[in-house]
XYZ file of C-alpha atoms in Angstrom:
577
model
C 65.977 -24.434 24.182
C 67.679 -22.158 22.292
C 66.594 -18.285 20.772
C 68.831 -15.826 18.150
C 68.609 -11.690 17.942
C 68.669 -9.984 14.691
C 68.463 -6.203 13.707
C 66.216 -5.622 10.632
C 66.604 -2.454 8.724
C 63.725 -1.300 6.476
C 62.247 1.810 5.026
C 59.287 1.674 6.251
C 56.066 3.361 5.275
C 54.439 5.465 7.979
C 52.049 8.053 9.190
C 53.536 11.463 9.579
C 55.958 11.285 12.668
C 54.672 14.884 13.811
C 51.196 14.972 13.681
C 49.094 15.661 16.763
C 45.810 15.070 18.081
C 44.240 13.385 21.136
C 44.625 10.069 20.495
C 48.162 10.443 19.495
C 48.491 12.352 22.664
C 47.227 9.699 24.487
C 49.670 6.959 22.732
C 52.198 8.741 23.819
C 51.259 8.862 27.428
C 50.690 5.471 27.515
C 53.788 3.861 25.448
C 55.543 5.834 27.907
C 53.658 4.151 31.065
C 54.358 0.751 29.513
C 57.723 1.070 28.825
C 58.933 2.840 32.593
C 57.383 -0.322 34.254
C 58.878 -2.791 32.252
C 62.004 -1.318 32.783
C 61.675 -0.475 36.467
C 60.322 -2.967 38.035
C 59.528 -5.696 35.770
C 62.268 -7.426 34.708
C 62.703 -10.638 32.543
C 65.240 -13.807 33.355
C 67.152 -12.652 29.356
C 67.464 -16.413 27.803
C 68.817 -14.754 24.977
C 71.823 -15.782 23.108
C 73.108 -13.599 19.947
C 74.201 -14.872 16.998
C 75.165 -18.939 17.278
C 73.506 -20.955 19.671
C 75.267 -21.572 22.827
C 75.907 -25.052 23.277
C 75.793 -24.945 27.471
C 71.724 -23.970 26.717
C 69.790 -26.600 28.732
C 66.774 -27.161 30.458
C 68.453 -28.036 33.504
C 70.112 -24.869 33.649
C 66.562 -22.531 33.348
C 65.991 -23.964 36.657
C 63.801 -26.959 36.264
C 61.856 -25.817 33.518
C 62.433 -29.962 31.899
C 60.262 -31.081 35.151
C 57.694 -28.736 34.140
C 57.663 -29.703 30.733
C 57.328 -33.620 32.259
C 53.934 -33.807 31.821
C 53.864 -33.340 28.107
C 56.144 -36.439 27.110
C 54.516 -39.857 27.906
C 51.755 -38.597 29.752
C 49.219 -40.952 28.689
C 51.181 -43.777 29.754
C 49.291 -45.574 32.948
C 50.453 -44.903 36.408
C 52.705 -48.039 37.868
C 51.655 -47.645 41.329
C 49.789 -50.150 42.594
C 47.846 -50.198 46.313
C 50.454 -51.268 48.401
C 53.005 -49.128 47.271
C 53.936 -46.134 49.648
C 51.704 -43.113 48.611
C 53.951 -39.582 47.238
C 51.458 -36.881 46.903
C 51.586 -35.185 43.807
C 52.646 -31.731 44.387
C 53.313 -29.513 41.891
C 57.280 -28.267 42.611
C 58.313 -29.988 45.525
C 58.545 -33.709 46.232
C 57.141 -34.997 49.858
C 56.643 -38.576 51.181
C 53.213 -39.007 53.161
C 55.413 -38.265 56.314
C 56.493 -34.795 55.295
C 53.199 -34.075 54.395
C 52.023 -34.657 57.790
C 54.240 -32.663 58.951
C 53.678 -29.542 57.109
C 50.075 -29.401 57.674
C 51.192 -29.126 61.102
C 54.420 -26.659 60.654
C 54.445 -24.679 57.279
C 57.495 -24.071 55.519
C 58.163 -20.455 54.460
C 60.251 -21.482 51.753
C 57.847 -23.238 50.159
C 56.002 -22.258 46.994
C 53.118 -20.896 47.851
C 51.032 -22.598 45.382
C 52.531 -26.087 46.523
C 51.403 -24.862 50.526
C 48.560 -24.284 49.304
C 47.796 -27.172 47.328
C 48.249 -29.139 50.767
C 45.913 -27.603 52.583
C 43.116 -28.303 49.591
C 43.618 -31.715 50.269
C 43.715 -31.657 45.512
C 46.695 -34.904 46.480
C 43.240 -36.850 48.078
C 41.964 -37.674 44.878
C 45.597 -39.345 43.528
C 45.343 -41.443 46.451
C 41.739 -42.329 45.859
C 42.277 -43.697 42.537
C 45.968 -44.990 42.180
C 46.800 -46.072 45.524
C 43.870 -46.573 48.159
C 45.271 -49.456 50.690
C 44.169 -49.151 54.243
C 47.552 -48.079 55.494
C 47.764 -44.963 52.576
C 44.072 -44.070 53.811
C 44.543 -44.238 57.467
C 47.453 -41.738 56.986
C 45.572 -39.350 55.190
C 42.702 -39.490 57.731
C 44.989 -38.258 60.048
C 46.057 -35.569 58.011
C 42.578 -33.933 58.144
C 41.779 -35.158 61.734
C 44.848 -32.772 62.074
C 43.886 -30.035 59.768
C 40.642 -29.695 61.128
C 42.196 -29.449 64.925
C 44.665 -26.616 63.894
C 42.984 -25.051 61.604
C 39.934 -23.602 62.710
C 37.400 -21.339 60.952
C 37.947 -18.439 63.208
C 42.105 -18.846 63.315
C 42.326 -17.488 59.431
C 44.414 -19.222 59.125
C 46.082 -20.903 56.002
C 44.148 -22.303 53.228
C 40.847 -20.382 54.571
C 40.693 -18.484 51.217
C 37.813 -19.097 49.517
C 39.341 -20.520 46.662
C 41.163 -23.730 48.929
C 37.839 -23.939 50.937
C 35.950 -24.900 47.673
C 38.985 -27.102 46.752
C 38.610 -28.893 50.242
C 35.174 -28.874 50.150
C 35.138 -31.003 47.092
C 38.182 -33.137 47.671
C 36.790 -33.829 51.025
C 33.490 -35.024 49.729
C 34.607 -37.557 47.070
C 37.344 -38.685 49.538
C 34.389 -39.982 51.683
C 32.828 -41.063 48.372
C 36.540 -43.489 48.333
C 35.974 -44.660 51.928
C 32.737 -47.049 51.236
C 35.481 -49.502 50.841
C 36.154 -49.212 54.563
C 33.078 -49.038 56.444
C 34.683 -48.113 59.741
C 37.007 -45.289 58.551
C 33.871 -44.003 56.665
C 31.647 -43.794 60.119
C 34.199 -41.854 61.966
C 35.306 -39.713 59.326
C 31.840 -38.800 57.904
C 31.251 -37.546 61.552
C 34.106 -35.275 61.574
C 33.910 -34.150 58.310
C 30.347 -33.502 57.696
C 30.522 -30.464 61.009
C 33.291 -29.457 59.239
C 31.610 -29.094 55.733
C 28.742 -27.004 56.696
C 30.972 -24.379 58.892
C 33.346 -24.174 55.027
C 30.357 -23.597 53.108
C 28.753 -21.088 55.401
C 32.519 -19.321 55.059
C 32.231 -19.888 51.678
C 28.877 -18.208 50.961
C 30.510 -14.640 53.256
C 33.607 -14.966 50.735
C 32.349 -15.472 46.975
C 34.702 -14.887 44.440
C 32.814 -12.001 42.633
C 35.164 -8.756 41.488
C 33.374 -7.317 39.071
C 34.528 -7.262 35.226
C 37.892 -9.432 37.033
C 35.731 -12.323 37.654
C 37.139 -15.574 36.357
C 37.102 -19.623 36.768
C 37.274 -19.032 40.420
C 33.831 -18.059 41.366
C 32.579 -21.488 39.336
C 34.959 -23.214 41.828
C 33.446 -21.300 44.487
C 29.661 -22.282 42.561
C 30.606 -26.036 42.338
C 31.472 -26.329 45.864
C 28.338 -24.978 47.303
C 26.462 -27.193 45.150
C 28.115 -30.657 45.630
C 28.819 -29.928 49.309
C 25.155 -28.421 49.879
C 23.527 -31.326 47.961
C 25.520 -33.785 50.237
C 24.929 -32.361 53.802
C 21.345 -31.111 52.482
C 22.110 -27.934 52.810
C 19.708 -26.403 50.398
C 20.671 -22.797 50.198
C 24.278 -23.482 49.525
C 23.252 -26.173 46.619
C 20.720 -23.577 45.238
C 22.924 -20.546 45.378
C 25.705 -22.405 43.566
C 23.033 -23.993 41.173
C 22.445 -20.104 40.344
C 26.015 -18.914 39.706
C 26.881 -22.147 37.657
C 24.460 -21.674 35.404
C 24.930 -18.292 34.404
C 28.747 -18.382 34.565
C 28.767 -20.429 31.738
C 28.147 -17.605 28.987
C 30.096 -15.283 31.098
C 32.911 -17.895 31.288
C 32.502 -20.075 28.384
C 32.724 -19.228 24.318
C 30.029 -20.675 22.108
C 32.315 -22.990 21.017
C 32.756 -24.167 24.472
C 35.878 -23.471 25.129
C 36.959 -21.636 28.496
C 37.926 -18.116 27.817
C 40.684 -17.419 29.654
C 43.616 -18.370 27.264
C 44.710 -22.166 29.079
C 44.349 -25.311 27.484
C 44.600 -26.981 31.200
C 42.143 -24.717 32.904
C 39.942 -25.282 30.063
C 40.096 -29.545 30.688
C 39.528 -28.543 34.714
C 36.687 -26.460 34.472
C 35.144 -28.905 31.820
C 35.772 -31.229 34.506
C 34.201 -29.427 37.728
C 31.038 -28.873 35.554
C 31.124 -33.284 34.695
C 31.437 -33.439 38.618
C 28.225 -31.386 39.310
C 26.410 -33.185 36.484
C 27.006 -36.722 38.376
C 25.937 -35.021 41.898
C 23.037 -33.401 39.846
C 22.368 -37.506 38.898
C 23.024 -38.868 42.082
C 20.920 -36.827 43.893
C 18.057 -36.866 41.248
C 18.456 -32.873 40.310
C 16.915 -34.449 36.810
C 15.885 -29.945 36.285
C 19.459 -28.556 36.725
C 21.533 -31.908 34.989
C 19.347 -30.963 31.972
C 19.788 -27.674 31.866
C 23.887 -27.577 32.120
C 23.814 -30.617 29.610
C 23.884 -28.959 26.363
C 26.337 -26.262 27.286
C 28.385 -29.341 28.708
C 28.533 -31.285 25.328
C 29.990 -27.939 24.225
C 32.504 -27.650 26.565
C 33.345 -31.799 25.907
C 33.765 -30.912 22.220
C 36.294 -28.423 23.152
C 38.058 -30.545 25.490
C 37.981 -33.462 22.747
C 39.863 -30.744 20.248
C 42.873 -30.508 23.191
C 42.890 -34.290 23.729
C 42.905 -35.278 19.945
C 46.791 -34.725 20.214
C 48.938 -37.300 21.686
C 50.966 -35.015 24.497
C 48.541 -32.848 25.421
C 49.108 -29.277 23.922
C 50.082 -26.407 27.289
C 48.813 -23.329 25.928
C 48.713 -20.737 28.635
C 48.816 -21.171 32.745
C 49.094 -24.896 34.107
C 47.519 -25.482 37.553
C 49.908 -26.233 40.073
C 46.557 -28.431 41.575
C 46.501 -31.231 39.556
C 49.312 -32.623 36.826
C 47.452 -32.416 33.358
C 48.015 -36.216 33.112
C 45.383 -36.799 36.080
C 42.516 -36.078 33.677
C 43.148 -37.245 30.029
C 40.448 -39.905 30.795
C 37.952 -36.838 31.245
C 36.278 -37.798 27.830
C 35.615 -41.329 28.621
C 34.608 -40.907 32.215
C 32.033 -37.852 30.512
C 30.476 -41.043 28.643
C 29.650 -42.898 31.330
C 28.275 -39.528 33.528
C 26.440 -38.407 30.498
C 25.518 -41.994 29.366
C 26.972 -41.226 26.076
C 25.037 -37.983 25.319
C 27.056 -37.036 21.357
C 30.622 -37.006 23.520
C 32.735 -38.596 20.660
C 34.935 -40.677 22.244
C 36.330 -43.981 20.881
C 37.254 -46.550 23.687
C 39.704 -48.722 22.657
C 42.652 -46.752 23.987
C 44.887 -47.528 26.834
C 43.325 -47.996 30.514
C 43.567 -44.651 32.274
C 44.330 -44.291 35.857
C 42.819 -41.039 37.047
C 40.097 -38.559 37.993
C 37.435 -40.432 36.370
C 38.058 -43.708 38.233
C 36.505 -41.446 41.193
C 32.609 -42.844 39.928
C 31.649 -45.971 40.163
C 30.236 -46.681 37.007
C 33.564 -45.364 35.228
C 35.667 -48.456 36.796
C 36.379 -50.340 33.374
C 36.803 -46.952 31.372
C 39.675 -46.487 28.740
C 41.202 -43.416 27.830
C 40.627 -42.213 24.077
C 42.282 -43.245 21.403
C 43.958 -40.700 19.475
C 42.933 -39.724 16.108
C 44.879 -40.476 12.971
C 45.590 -37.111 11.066
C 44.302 -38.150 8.302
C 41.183 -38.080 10.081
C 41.530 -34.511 11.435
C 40.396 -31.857 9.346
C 42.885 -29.908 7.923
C 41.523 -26.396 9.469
C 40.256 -26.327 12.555
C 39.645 -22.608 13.564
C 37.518 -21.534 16.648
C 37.975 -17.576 16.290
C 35.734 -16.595 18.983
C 38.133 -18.589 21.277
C 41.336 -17.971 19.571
C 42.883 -21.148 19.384
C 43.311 -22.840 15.219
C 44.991 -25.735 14.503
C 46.413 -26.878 10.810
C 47.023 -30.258 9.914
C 49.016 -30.991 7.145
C 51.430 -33.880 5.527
C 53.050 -35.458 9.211
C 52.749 -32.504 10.742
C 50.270 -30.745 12.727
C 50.553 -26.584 13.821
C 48.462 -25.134 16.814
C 48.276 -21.453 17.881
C 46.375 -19.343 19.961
C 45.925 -15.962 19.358
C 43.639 -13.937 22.365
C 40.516 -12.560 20.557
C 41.035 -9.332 22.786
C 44.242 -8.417 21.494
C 45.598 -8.651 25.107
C 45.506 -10.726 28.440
C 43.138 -9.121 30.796
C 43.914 -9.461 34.549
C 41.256 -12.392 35.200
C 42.679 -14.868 32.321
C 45.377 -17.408 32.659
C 46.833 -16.296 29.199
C 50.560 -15.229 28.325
C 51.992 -13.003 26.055
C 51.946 -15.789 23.273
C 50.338 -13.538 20.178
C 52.594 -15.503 17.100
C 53.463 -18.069 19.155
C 52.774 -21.937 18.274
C 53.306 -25.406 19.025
C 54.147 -28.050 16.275
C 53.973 -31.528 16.278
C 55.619 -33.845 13.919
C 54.420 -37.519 13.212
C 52.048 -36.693 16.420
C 55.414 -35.886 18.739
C 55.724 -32.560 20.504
C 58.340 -30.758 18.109
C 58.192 -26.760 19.747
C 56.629 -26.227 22.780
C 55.038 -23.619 25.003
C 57.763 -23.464 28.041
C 54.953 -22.618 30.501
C 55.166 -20.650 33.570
C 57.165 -22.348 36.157
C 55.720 -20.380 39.309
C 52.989 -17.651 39.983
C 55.279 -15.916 42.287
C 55.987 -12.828 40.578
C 59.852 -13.458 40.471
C 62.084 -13.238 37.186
C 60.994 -16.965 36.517
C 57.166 -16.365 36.954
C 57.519 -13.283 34.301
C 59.835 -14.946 31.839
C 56.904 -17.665 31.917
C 54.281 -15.091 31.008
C 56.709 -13.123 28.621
C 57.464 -13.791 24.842
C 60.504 -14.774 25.534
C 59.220 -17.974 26.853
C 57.601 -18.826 23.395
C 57.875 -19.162 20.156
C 57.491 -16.135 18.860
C 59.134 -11.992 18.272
C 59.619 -8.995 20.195
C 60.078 -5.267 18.617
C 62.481 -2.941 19.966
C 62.030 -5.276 23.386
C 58.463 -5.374 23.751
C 55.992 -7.667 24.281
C 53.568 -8.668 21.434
C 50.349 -7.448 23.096
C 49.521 -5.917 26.931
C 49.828 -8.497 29.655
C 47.539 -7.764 32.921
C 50.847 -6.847 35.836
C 54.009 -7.880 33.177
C 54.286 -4.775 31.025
C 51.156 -2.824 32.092
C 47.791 -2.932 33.670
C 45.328 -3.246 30.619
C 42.226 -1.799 32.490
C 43.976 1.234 33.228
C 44.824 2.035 29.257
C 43.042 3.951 26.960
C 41.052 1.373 24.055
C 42.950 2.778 21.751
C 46.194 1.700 23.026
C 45.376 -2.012 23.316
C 44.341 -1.747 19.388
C 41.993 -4.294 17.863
C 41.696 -8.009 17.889
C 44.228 -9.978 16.014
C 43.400 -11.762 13.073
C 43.959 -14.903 11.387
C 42.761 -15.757 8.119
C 43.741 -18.562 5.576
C 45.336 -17.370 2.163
C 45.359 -20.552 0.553
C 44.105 -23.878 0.858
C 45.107 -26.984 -1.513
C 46.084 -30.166 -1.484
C 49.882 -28.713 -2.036
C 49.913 -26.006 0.260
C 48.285 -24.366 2.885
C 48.908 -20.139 4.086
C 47.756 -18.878 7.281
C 47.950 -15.479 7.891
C 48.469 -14.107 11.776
C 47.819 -10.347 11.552
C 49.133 -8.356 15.311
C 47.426 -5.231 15.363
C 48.930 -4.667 19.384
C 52.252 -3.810 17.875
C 50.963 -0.652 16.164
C 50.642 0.833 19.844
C 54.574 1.348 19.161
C 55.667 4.491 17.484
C 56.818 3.582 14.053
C 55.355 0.125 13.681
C 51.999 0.580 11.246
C 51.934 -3.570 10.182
C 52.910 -6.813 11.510
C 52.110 -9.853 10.012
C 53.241 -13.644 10.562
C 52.816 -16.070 7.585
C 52.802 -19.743 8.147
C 53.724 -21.628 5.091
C 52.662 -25.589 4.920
C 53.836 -27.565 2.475
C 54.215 -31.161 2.129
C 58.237 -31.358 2.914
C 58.555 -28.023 4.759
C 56.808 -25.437 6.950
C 58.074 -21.483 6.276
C 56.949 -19.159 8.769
C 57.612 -15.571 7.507
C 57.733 -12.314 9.378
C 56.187 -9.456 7.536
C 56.895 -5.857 9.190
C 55.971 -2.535 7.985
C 56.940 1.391 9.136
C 59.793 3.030 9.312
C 63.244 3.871 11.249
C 65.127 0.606 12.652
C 63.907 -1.819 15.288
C 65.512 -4.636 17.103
C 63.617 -8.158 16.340
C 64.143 -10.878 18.729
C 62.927 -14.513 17.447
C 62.018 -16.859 19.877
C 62.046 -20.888 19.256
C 61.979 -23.343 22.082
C 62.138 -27.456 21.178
C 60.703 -30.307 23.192
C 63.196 -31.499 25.958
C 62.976 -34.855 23.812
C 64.581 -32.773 20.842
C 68.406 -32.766 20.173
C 69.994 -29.708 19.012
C 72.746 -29.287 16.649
C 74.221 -26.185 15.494
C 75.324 -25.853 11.960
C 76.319 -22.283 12.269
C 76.010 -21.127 8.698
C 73.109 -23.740 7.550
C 71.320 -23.590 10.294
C 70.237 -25.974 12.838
C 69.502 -29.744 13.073
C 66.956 -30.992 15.396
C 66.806 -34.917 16.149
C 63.489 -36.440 17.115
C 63.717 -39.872 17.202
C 64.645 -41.174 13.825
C 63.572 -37.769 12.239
C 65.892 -35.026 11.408
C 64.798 -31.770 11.097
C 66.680 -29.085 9.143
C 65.795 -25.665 10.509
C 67.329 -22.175 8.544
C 66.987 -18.628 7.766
């Protein structure tokens, strides 16, 4: 990882610095809001070297930000674990045997994550063991687990993981864990009787504790919606399975873009909520709800095309928040098990890839399903633009460029989004070349802001600022005046030819800073080389901090004067000013 600090002088054209009216007015009260938080109480881990790069720069030494980054090299490559092998659940930042697990159901740790506490007590690490390591021993253990959970944890104790947001996670994981038991007729007898009870008291809880708050609404309340439905349509509980029939189907526009991707900025929370709507389509099957399977379909095949544009890349591109439920590895075989669910309903999917080893070994019918093959470039159009989601992709020569840029001009508080606006990722012959860092924890701590921050990607800061507003980093978007977030950004294409293509990243947010009337980012493609210009325009002098982060795979060599060289492989790089 490695980033460099300029100062840019320029006489810049601007409005006149004295003139005042209201909205000015307002500017000013607002710039001035921004800038006293960040500075008082919303401070940044500064990865920031001047000048040269530092050569003791490391992943290691960002504190574990390489394991994060894990899931992005190799990740397609099939799990080695086979049935008799002792079970690790898959937390997100801790590692546990099937012991210690046990254990802290029973005595939580303080000094755990919260997010990996949590994730134990949704039972998410059930459906690893389902599908990549289901001997008797393995399940026996994990029985125990929630013969325990359900002893200590009682509705009325409050007690942890009786959020709404676990319950709908447990209420699901629960369900297709008993799904996993026909195997073992006896364990499925004694555990359907003690989970069952324990199913209709969570979805009675979770009807009392929907997920509804107002214009903040987000993924969570379809959580809530697919809970209620798969759990209701299993126990026969038909007011839960209608009531989260009703919110699933009109959280999809609410949710959703036309072009079916999920709104709120993450490339992973897009492939999970793609997936809980596939899960409610099989239930919807299973249980012969032939009114409500066709009625989600065609907004599903959207939402599958979307997904497909993620998957069509090798390592799977982390744009945005990565759920600390699931590794994004666990469901890269979403688009073939969505061919068998959806009996091949348009999802484009070739299957002569590798065997996968996941999520979609969960149905029956998926149990000889291969993962997709990746496409070729040269089969990938060369623009792919989806502007009323914000995320465009060029493919040029060996190299493909992918950027998202938030059609709001800013991250509202219910999206998963970061202060990314100029940021990208690029690949080169298919391998992860620059890469979004990601956010490392949702505590808010130095690390979970520098995850959110610009600093974290590849992109520029004026003067210290972020790029756009960021919901509780530098200020709380629905308290601002609509002036102050400015317009949407905009990306058009200059030129496209077989010799070169332009794309043209316009950042209105900037223009909230005094001084600062223009910026523009130019991305250059050409067949040997990619240029990415800054373009800035106003007046007085600003401080502009650039941003690059490479691929843990990726060796860096400083040339001082020349630049850089990065190493990728057999592929050298040459990267200057």
């Amino acid at each position: 990882m490695f980033s460099k600090v300029w100062t840019q002088r320029d006489e810049w054209r601007c409005y006149s610095r004295y003139a005042v009216h209201p909205s000015r007015f307002v500017s000013c009260l607002m710039q001035a809001g921004e800038a006293a938080y960040q500075r008082l109480s919303r401070h940044v881990i500064p990865v920031t070297y001047r000048g040269v790069l530092d050569p003791s720069i490391s992943n290691i030494s960002l504190g574990g930000l390489e394991d994060f980054l894990k899931p992005i090299g190799g990740a397609h490559q099939q799990s080695g674990l086979s049935s008799g092998q002792e079970f690790c659940p898959p937390l997100s930042g801790v590692a546990v045997s099937f012991n210690e697990l046990h254990e802290l159901i029973q005595y939580p740790r303080s000094e755990l994550d919260p997010e990996d506490l949590l994730s134990i007590h949704r039972f998410c690490w059930l459906l690893s063991l389902v599908t990549q390591a289901p001997s008797i021993k393995n399940i026996q253990k994990a029985v125990h687990c929630i013969e325990d959970w359900v002893d200590r944890y009682p509705m009325r104790s409050a007690g942890i993981g009786w959020d709404a947001y676990s319950v709908s996670e447990r209420i699901v994981n629960w369900t297709f864990f008993l799904f996993g038991l026909r195997a073992f007729p006896t364990l499925h007898g004694s555990m359907e009787q003690l989970v069952v009870p324990a199913l209709f008291e969570h979805l009675v809880f979770l009807r009392q504790h929907l997920e509804f708050h107002g214009p903040r609404t987000n993924n969570h309340v379809i959580n809530n919606a697919r809970a209620l439905y798969i759990g209701g349509r299993l126990v026969q509980d038909i007011y839960s399975a209608g009531l989260g029939q009703e919110i699933l189907s009109s959280a999809i526009p609410e949710q959703f873009t036309k072009s079916g991707f999920l709104r709120e900025g993450s490339s992973h929370y897009h492939l999970l909520l793609c997936r809980s709507y596939l899960e409610v389509s099989w239930f919807a099957r299973w249980t012969n709800d032939v009114v409500f399977y066709e009625k989600i379909r065609a907004s599903l095949n959207q939402m599958l095309k979307a997904t497909e544009f993620f998957l069509a890349f090798r390592d799977f591109p982390l744009i945005g928040d990565v759920s600390p439920d699931f590794k994004p590895a666990y469901h890269f075989g979403l688009l073939g098990g969505a061919r068998h669910i959806l009996e091949g309903s348009g999802v484009l999917v070739d299957n002569a890839g590798v065997s996968s080893k996941g999520w979609e070994l969960l149905f029956p019918s998926v149990s000889g399903c291969k993962e997709p093959r990746q496409m070729p470039l040269g089969s990938i159009p060369a623009i792919q633009s989806f502007s009323d989601a914000g995320y465009h992709r060029i493919t040029f020569s060996d190299y493909s460029l992918l950027f998202y840029c938030s059609p709001l001009g800013y991250i509202p508080p219910w999206s998963h989004g970061h202060g990314d606006l100029g940021s990208f990722l690029l690949y080169w012959k298919d391998q992860l070349l620059f890469v979004d860092c990601g956010r490392l924890t949702y505590v808010d701590d130095s690390w979970g802001r520098y995850g959110r921050s610009v600093r974290s990607h590849n992109s520029f800061s004026i003067d210290g600022r972020e790029p756009c507003i960021v919901h509780g980093l530098n200020a709380y978007p629905e308290l601002m005046h609509p002036h102050y977030l400015s317009s949407s950004p905009e990306v058009q294409i200059d030129e496209l030819s077989p010799r070169k293509i332009v794309a043209r990243v316009t950042n209105h947010s900037y223009e909230r800073l005094f001084n600062v009337s223009e910026v523009v980012r130019y991305f250059i493609c050409e067949h040997d080389q990619i240029i990415i210009e800054d373009h800035l325009q106003g007046e007085s002098t600003h401080l502009v901090e650039t941003f690059f982060h490479v691929h843990p795979n990726v060796k860096v060599q400083d040339y001082s004067k020349s630049g850089v060289m990065l190493t990728l492989q057999l592929s050298l790089i040459h990267i200057s000013e």
